[in-house]
CSV table of C-alpha atoms and ligand atoms in Angstrom, one decimal:
chain,number,residue,atom,x,y,z
A,1,MET,CA,-21.7,18.3,-14.5
A,2,GLY,CA,-25.2,19.0,-13.1
A,3,ALA,CA,-27.9,17.0,-11.5
A,4,HIS,CA,-28.7,13.5,-13.0
A,5,HIS,CA,-25.5,13.6,-15.0
A,6,PRO,CA,-23.7,10.1,-15.1
A,7,GLU,CA,-20.3,11.7,-14.5
A,8,ARG,CA,-21.0,12.4,-10.8
A,9,PRO,CA,-19.0,12.7,-7.6
A,10,GLU,CA,-20.3,9.4,-6.2
A,11,ARG,CA,-18.1,7.6,-8.8
A,12,LEU,CA,-15.0,8.4,-6.6
A,13,SER,CA,-16.8,7.4,-3.4
A,14,ALA,CA,-17.7,4.0,-5.0
A,15,ILE,CA,-14.0,3.4,-5.7
A,16,GLU,CA,-13.1,4.4,-2.2
A,17,ASP,CA,-15.7,2.1,-0.7
A,18,GLN,CA,-14.4,-0.9,-2.6
A,19,LEU,CA,-10.8,-0.1,-1.8
A,20,ILE,CA,-11.8,-0.2,1.9
A,21,ALA,CA,-14.1,-3.3,1.6
A,22,SER,CA,-11.4,-5.3,-0.3
A,23,GLY,CA,-8.7,-4.5,2.3
A,24,LEU,CA,-6.6,-3.0,-0.5
A,25,GLU,CA,-6.7,0.5,0.9
A,26,SER,CA,-4.2,-0.3,3.7
A,27,PHE,CA,-1.5,-1.3,1.1
A,28,LEU,CA,-1.7,2.0,-0.8
A,29,THR,CA,0.1,5.3,-0.4
A,30,ARG,CA,-2.1,8.3,-1.0
A,31,TYR,CA,-1.2,11.7,-2.5
A,32,ASP,CA,-3.3,14.8,-3.0
A,33,ALA,CA,-3.3,15.9,-6.7
A,34,PRO,CA,-1.5,19.2,-7.3
A,35,LEU,CA,-2.8,21.7,-9.8
A,36,ALA,CA,-1.3,21.2,-13.3
A,37,THR,CA,0.6,24.3,-14.5
A,38,ASP,CA,0.0,26.0,-17.9
A,39,GLU,CA,3.4,24.8,-19.0
A,40,GLN,CA,2.4,21.2,-18.3
A,41,LEU,CA,-1.0,21.6,-20.1
A,42,ALA,CA,0.5,23.4,-23.0
A,43,ARG,CA,2.6,20.3,-24.0
A,44,VAL,CA,-0.8,18.9,-25.0
A,45,HIS,CA,-3.2,21.8,-25.6
A,46,PRO,CA,-2.5,25.2,-27.3
A,47,LEU,CA,-1.9,27.8,-24.6
A,48,GLU,CA,-4.9,29.8,-26.0
A,49,TYR,CA,-7.1,26.8,-25.2
A,50,VAL,CA,-5.9,26.6,-21.6
A,51,LYS,CA,-6.5,30.3,-21.2
A,52,ALA,CA,-10.0,30.0,-22.8
A,53,ILE,CA,-10.9,27.3,-20.3
A,54,ARG,CA,-9.8,29.4,-17.5
A,55,GLU,CA,-11.9,32.3,-18.8
A,56,TYR,CA,-15.0,30.1,-19.4
A,57,ALA,CA,-14.9,28.9,-15.7
A,58,PRO,CA,-17.9,30.5,-14.0
A,59,SER,CA,-17.9,32.1,-10.6
A,60,SER,CA,-21.5,31.0,-10.1
A,61,GLY,CA,-23.9,28.8,-12.0
A,62,THR,CA,-23.0,26.4,-14.9
A,63,VAL,CA,-21.6,26.9,-18.3
A,64,HIS,CA,-21.8,24.3,-21.1
A,65,LEU,CA,-18.7,23.6,-23.1
A,66,ASP,CA,-20.5,21.1,-25.3
A,67,PRO,CA,-23.9,19.4,-24.8
A,68,ASP,CA,-22.3,16.7,-22.5
A,69,THR,CA,-19.7,18.8,-20.8
A,70,ALA,CA,-20.3,21.6,-18.3
A,71,MET,CA,-18.3,23.6,-15.8
A,72,ASN,CA,-19.5,24.9,-12.4
A,73,PRO,CA,-17.4,27.1,-10.1
A,74,PHE,CA,-15.4,24.0,-8.9
A,75,SER,CA,-14.8,22.4,-12.2
A,76,LEU,CA,-11.6,24.3,-13.2
A,77,GLN,CA,-9.9,23.3,-10.0
A,78,ALA,CA,-11.0,19.7,-10.5
A,79,ALA,CA,-9.8,19.6,-14.1
A,80,LEU,CA,-6.4,21.2,-13.1
A,81,ARG,CA,-6.0,18.6,-10.3
A,82,ALA,CA,-7.0,15.7,-12.6
A,83,ALA,CA,-4.2,16.8,-15.0
A,84,GLY,CA,-1.9,17.5,-12.1
A,85,ALA,CA,-2.4,14.0,-10.7
A,86,ALA,CA,-1.1,12.7,-14.1
A,87,VAL,CA,2.0,14.8,-13.7
A,88,LEU,CA,2.6,13.8,-10.0
A,89,ALA,CA,2.0,10.1,-10.8
A,90,ALA,CA,4.5,10.2,-13.6
A,91,ASP,CA,7.0,11.9,-11.4
A,92,LEU,CA,6.5,9.3,-8.6
A,93,VAL,CA,6.9,6.4,-10.9
A,94,LEU,CA,9.8,7.7,-13.0
A,95,THR,CA,11.8,8.6,-9.9
A,96,ARG,CA,11.2,5.1,-8.6
A,97,LYS,CA,9.3,6.3,-5.5
A,98,HIS,CA,6.6,3.8,-6.6
A,99,ASN,CA,6.3,1.3,-9.4
A,100,SER,CA,2.8,2.2,-10.3
A,101,ALA,CA,0.0,4.7,-9.6
A,102,PHE,CA,-3.7,5.0,-10.0
A,103,CYS,CA,-5.3,8.4,-10.3
A,104,ALA,CA,-8.9,8.5,-9.0
A,105,VAL,CA,-9.8,11.7,-10.8
A,106,ARG,CA,-12.7,13.6,-12.3
A,107,PRO,CA,-13.2,14.9,-14.9
A,108,PRO,CA,-12.0,12.2,-17.2
A,109,GLY,CA,-9.7,13.2,-20.1
A,110,HIS,CA,-9.6,10.9,-23.2
A,111,HIS,CA,-12.2,12.8,-25.3
A,112,ALA,CA,-10.5,16.1,-24.8
A,113,CYS,CA,-8.8,17.0,-28.1
A,114,ARG,CA,-5.9,19.4,-28.7
A,115,ALA,CA,-8.2,22.4,-28.7
A,116,ARG,CA,-11.7,21.1,-27.9
A,117,PRO,CA,-13.4,19.9,-24.8
A,118,MET,CA,-15.8,17.0,-25.4
A,119,GLY,CA,-17.6,14.1,-23.7
A,120,PHE,CA,-17.2,15.1,-20.0
A,121,CYS,CA,-13.5,15.9,-20.6
A,122,ILE,CA,-11.7,19.3,-20.4
A,123,PHE,CA,-8.0,18.5,-20.3
A,124,ASN,CA,-6.6,15.2,-21.7
A,125,ASN,CA,-5.1,13.8,-18.5
A,126,VAL,CA,-3.4,10.8,-19.9
A,127,ALA,CA,-1.8,12.9,-22.7
A,128,VAL,CA,-0.5,15.3,-20.0
A,129,ALA,CA,1.2,12.3,-18.3
A,130,ALA,CA,2.7,11.0,-21.6
A,131,ARG,CA,4.1,14.4,-22.6
A,132,HIS,CA,5.4,15.0,-19.1
A,133,ALA,CA,7.2,11.7,-19.1
A,134,ILE,CA,8.8,12.5,-22.5
A,135,HIS,CA,9.6,16.2,-21.9
A,136,ALA,CA,10.5,16.3,-18.2
A,137,HIS,CA,12.0,12.8,-17.9
A,138,GLY,CA,13.5,12.2,-21.3
A,139,LEU,CA,11.5,9.1,-22.2
A,140,GLU,CA,11.4,8.2,-25.9
A,141,ARG,CA,8.6,5.6,-26.0
A,142,VAL,CA,5.4,5.7,-23.9
A,143,ALA,CA,2.4,3.4,-24.5
A,144,ILE,CA,-1.2,4.4,-23.7
A,145,ILE,CA,-3.7,1.5,-23.2
A,146,ASP,CA,-7.3,2.6,-23.4
A,147,PHE,CA,-10.0,0.1,-22.4
A,148,ASP,CA,-12.8,2.6,-21.9
A,149,VAL,CA,-16.0,1.6,-23.8
A,150,HIS,CA,-15.7,4.8,-25.8
A,151,HIS,CA,-12.9,5.5,-28.3
A,152,GLY,CA,-10.3,7.9,-26.9
A,153,ASN,CA,-10.7,10.2,-29.8
A,154,GLY,CA,-9.0,13.1,-28.0
A,155,THR,CA,-5.9,11.1,-27.2
A,156,GLU,CA,-5.8,9.9,-30.9
A,157,ASP,CA,-6.2,13.6,-32.0
A,158,ILE,CA,-3.2,14.5,-29.9
A,159,PHE,CA,-0.8,11.6,-30.7
A,160,GLU,CA,-1.7,10.4,-34.2
A,161,GLY,CA,1.6,10.1,-36.1
A,162,ASP,CA,3.7,10.8,-33.0
A,163,GLU,CA,6.3,8.0,-33.0
A,164,GLN,CA,7.1,8.5,-29.3
A,165,VAL,CA,3.6,7.3,-28.3
A,166,LEU,CA,1.8,4.1,-29.1
A,167,MET,CA,-1.9,4.0,-28.4
A,168,ALA,CA,-3.7,0.6,-28.1
A,169,SER,CA,-7.4,0.8,-27.7
A,170,ILE,CA,-10.6,-1.2,-27.6
A,171,PHE,CA,-14.0,0.3,-27.7
A,172,GLN,CA,-17.6,-0.4,-28.8
A,173,HIS,CA,-18.3,0.5,-32.4
A,174,PRO,CA,-20.4,2.0,-33.9
A,175,PHE,CA,-20.9,4.1,-30.8
A,176,TYR,CA,-20.0,7.5,-29.4
A,177,PRO,CA,-17.8,9.3,-30.5
A,178,TYR,CA,-18.1,7.4,-33.8
A,179,SER,CA,-14.3,7.5,-34.5
A,180,GLY,CA,-11.4,5.1,-34.3
A,181,THR,CA,-12.0,2.9,-37.3
A,182,ASP,CA,-10.1,4.9,-39.9
A,183,HIS,CA,-6.6,3.9,-38.7
A,184,PRO,CA,-5.2,7.5,-39.0
A,185,ALA,CA,-1.5,6.5,-38.3
A,186,PRO,CA,0.7,3.5,-37.7
A,187,ASN,CA,1.1,4.3,-34.0
A,188,MET,CA,-2.7,3.9,-33.4
A,189,HIS,CA,-3.8,0.3,-32.7
A,190,ASN,CA,-7.6,0.5,-32.5
A,191,VAL,CA,-9.8,-2.6,-32.1
A,192,PRO,CA,-13.5,-1.8,-32.5
A,193,LEU,CA,-15.8,-4.3,-30.8
A,194,SER,CA,-19.4,-4.7,-31.8
A,195,ALA,CA,-22.2,-4.4,-29.2
A,196,GLY,CA,-22.6,-7.5,-27.1
A,197,SER,CA,-18.8,-8.4,-27.2
A,198,GLY,CA,-17.4,-9.7,-23.9
A,199,SER,CA,-14.4,-11.5,-22.4
A,200,LYS,CA,-13.8,-13.6,-25.4
A,201,GLU,CA,-13.5,-10.7,-27.8
A,202,LEU,CA,-11.4,-8.7,-25.3
A,203,LYS,CA,-8.9,-11.5,-25.0
A,204,LYS,CA,-8.7,-12.0,-28.8
A,205,ALA,CA,-8.1,-8.2,-29.3
A,206,VAL,CA,-5.4,-8.0,-26.6
A,207,ILE,CA,-3.6,-11.2,-27.6
A,208,GLU,CA,-3.7,-10.7,-31.4
A,209,GLU,CA,-3.6,-6.9,-31.7
A,210,TRP,CA,-2.3,-5.2,-28.6
A,211,LEU,CA,0.5,-7.5,-27.3
A,212,PRO,CA,2.4,-7.9,-30.6
A,213,ALA,CA,2.3,-4.1,-31.1
A,214,LEU,CA,3.5,-3.4,-27.6
A,215,GLU,CA,6.3,-6.0,-27.8
A,216,GLU,CA,7.6,-4.4,-31.0
A,217,PHE,CA,7.3,-0.8,-29.5
A,218,ARG,CA,9.1,-1.7,-26.2
A,219,PRO,CA,7.5,1.1,-24.1
A,220,GLU,CA,9.6,2.7,-21.4
A,221,MET,CA,6.4,3.5,-19.5
A,222,VAL,CA,2.8,2.3,-19.8
A,223,LEU,CA,-0.2,4.6,-19.1
A,224,PHE,CA,-3.8,3.5,-18.9
A,225,SER,CA,-6.9,5.3,-19.8
A,226,ALA,CA,-8.8,3.2,-17.4
A,227,GLY,CA,-12.5,3.4,-18.1
A,228,PHE,CA,-14.8,0.8,-16.6
A,229,ASP,CA,-17.9,1.5,-18.7
A,230,ALA,CA,-17.5,-1.6,-20.8
A,231,HIS,CA,-18.7,-3.6,-17.8
A,232,LEU,CA,-21.8,-5.7,-18.4
A,233,GLU,CA,-23.6,-3.9,-15.5
A,234,ASP,CA,-22.9,-0.5,-17.0
A,235,ASP,CA,-25.8,0.6,-19.2
A,236,MET,CA,-23.9,3.5,-20.7
A,237,ALA,CA,-22.9,1.0,-23.5
A,238,MET,CA,-23.4,-2.6,-24.6
A,239,LEU,CA,-20.1,-4.4,-24.0
A,240,ARG,CA,-20.1,-7.2,-21.4
A,241,PHE,CA,-16.8,-7.2,-19.6
A,242,THR,CA,-16.6,-8.7,-16.1
A,243,ASP,CA,-14.7,-7.7,-12.9
A,244,ALA,CA,-12.2,-10.5,-13.7
A,245,ASP,CA,-11.6,-9.1,-17.2
A,246,TYR,CA,-10.1,-5.9,-15.8
A,247,ALA,CA,-7.7,-7.9,-13.7
A,248,TRP,CA,-6.8,-10.0,-16.8
A,249,VAL,CA,-6.2,-7.1,-19.2
A,250,THR,CA,-4.1,-5.4,-16.5
A,251,GLU,CA,-2.0,-8.5,-16.0
A,252,GLN,CA,-1.3,-8.8,-19.7
A,253,VAL,CA,-0.2,-5.2,-20.0
A,254,LYS,CA,1.8,-5.4,-16.7
A,255,ALA,CA,3.8,-8.3,-18.2
A,256,VAL,CA,4.9,-6.0,-21.0
A,257,ALA,CA,5.6,-3.2,-18.6
A,258,ASP,CA,7.7,-5.6,-16.5
A,259,ARG,CA,9.7,-6.7,-19.6
A,260,HIS,CA,10.4,-3.4,-21.2
A,261,ALA,CA,9.4,-0.5,-18.8
A,262,LYS,CA,10.8,-1.6,-15.4
A,263,GLY,CA,7.2,-2.2,-14.4
A,264,ARG,CA,6.4,1.6,-14.6
A,265,MET,CA,2.7,2.1,-14.9
A,266,VAL,CA,0.4,5.1,-14.4
A,267,SER,CA,-3.4,4.7,-14.7
A,268,MET,CA,-5.9,7.5,-15.1
A,269,LEU,CA,-9.6,7.0,-14.3
A,270,GLU,CA,-11.8,7.7,-17.4
A,271,GLY,CA,-15.4,6.4,-17.5
A,272,GLY,CA,-17.4,3.9,-15.5
A,273,TYR,CA,-20.9,4.8,-14.4
A,274,ALA,CA,-22.5,1.8,-12.8
A,275,LEU,CA,-21.2,2.6,-9.3
A,276,SER,CA,-20.8,-0.9,-7.8
A,277,ALA,CA,-19.2,-2.3,-11.0
A,278,LEU,CA,-17.0,0.7,-11.2
A,279,GLY,CA,-15.7,0.3,-7.7
A,280,ARG,CA,-15.2,-3.5,-8.0
A,281,SER,CA,-13.5,-3.3,-11.4
A,282,ALA,CA,-11.2,-0.5,-10.3
A,283,VAL,CA,-10.1,-2.6,-7.3
A,284,GLN,CA,-9.3,-5.5,-9.7
A,285,HIS,CA,-7.2,-3.2,-11.8
A,286,ILE,CA,-5.4,-1.5,-8.9
A,287,LYS,CA,-4.7,-4.8,-7.2
A,288,VAL,CA,-2.7,-6.0,-10.3
A,289,LEU,CA,-1.1,-2.6,-10.8
A,290,ALA,CA,0.2,-2.8,-7.2
A,291,GLY,CA,1.4,-6.4,-7.6
A,292,LEU,CA,-1.0,-7.6,-4.9
A,293,ASN,CA,-3.0,-10.0,-7.0
B,1,ZN,ZN1,-16.3,6.0,-21.6
């Protein structure tokens, strides 16, 4: 994204470092992310949008898609692999090769709307996973859990009114992208939290809002938009979640996945910009996903 941009390559190194330091690394199986195909992307974005992104991609220098979102000569490949990771992870989990998968990818995806890049995001990775699960594997109900500090407006844009997908989200409000409080459709379960909210407010939102909705929906697979920028050490925003909160919220959702979805979970990295907190929190989340907590 350019020098001094918070969405930087060191984010993935920070997660790698903590996977090694925690000892979790030796329990994981690794896969290289393949490139998503136009067919897979076109389940979420109009094909003209996918083609336009391919055309915007520069062979040198940087182009800006919006004030926060840029592409350099490597960005198209990275974006295609981030979305491809979503597809591969869904395949691995739905063919029972693994129960769960975490995709350590950049760029993130949840602000990417049907036909608009936004907020560091080019393709909506979690949406690509959901539609792949539905179209390629015949699932009828997929839940998306979004605990990034920012509202996943792109995911909402793609799935509002889609009865095959339930989205449960918490985010700081009022805050970028200033959406998520208008309850656009019954399948959207948004819980805006005011600045300064922490563990207590998270737990109340999950127990009172998310879990009843998830129980009623009975998802056949659970996807996470796993952003770690609501951490108290992350100065991108003003929520105050701790490392342990990420384990807790993952445990709550995993219990639903175990009951209804044969434990099938795929998690896509979204935000998280305080490197140490990002790495530690991702490890807490992955440990629960892997059943190693
Ligand atoms: Zn975010």
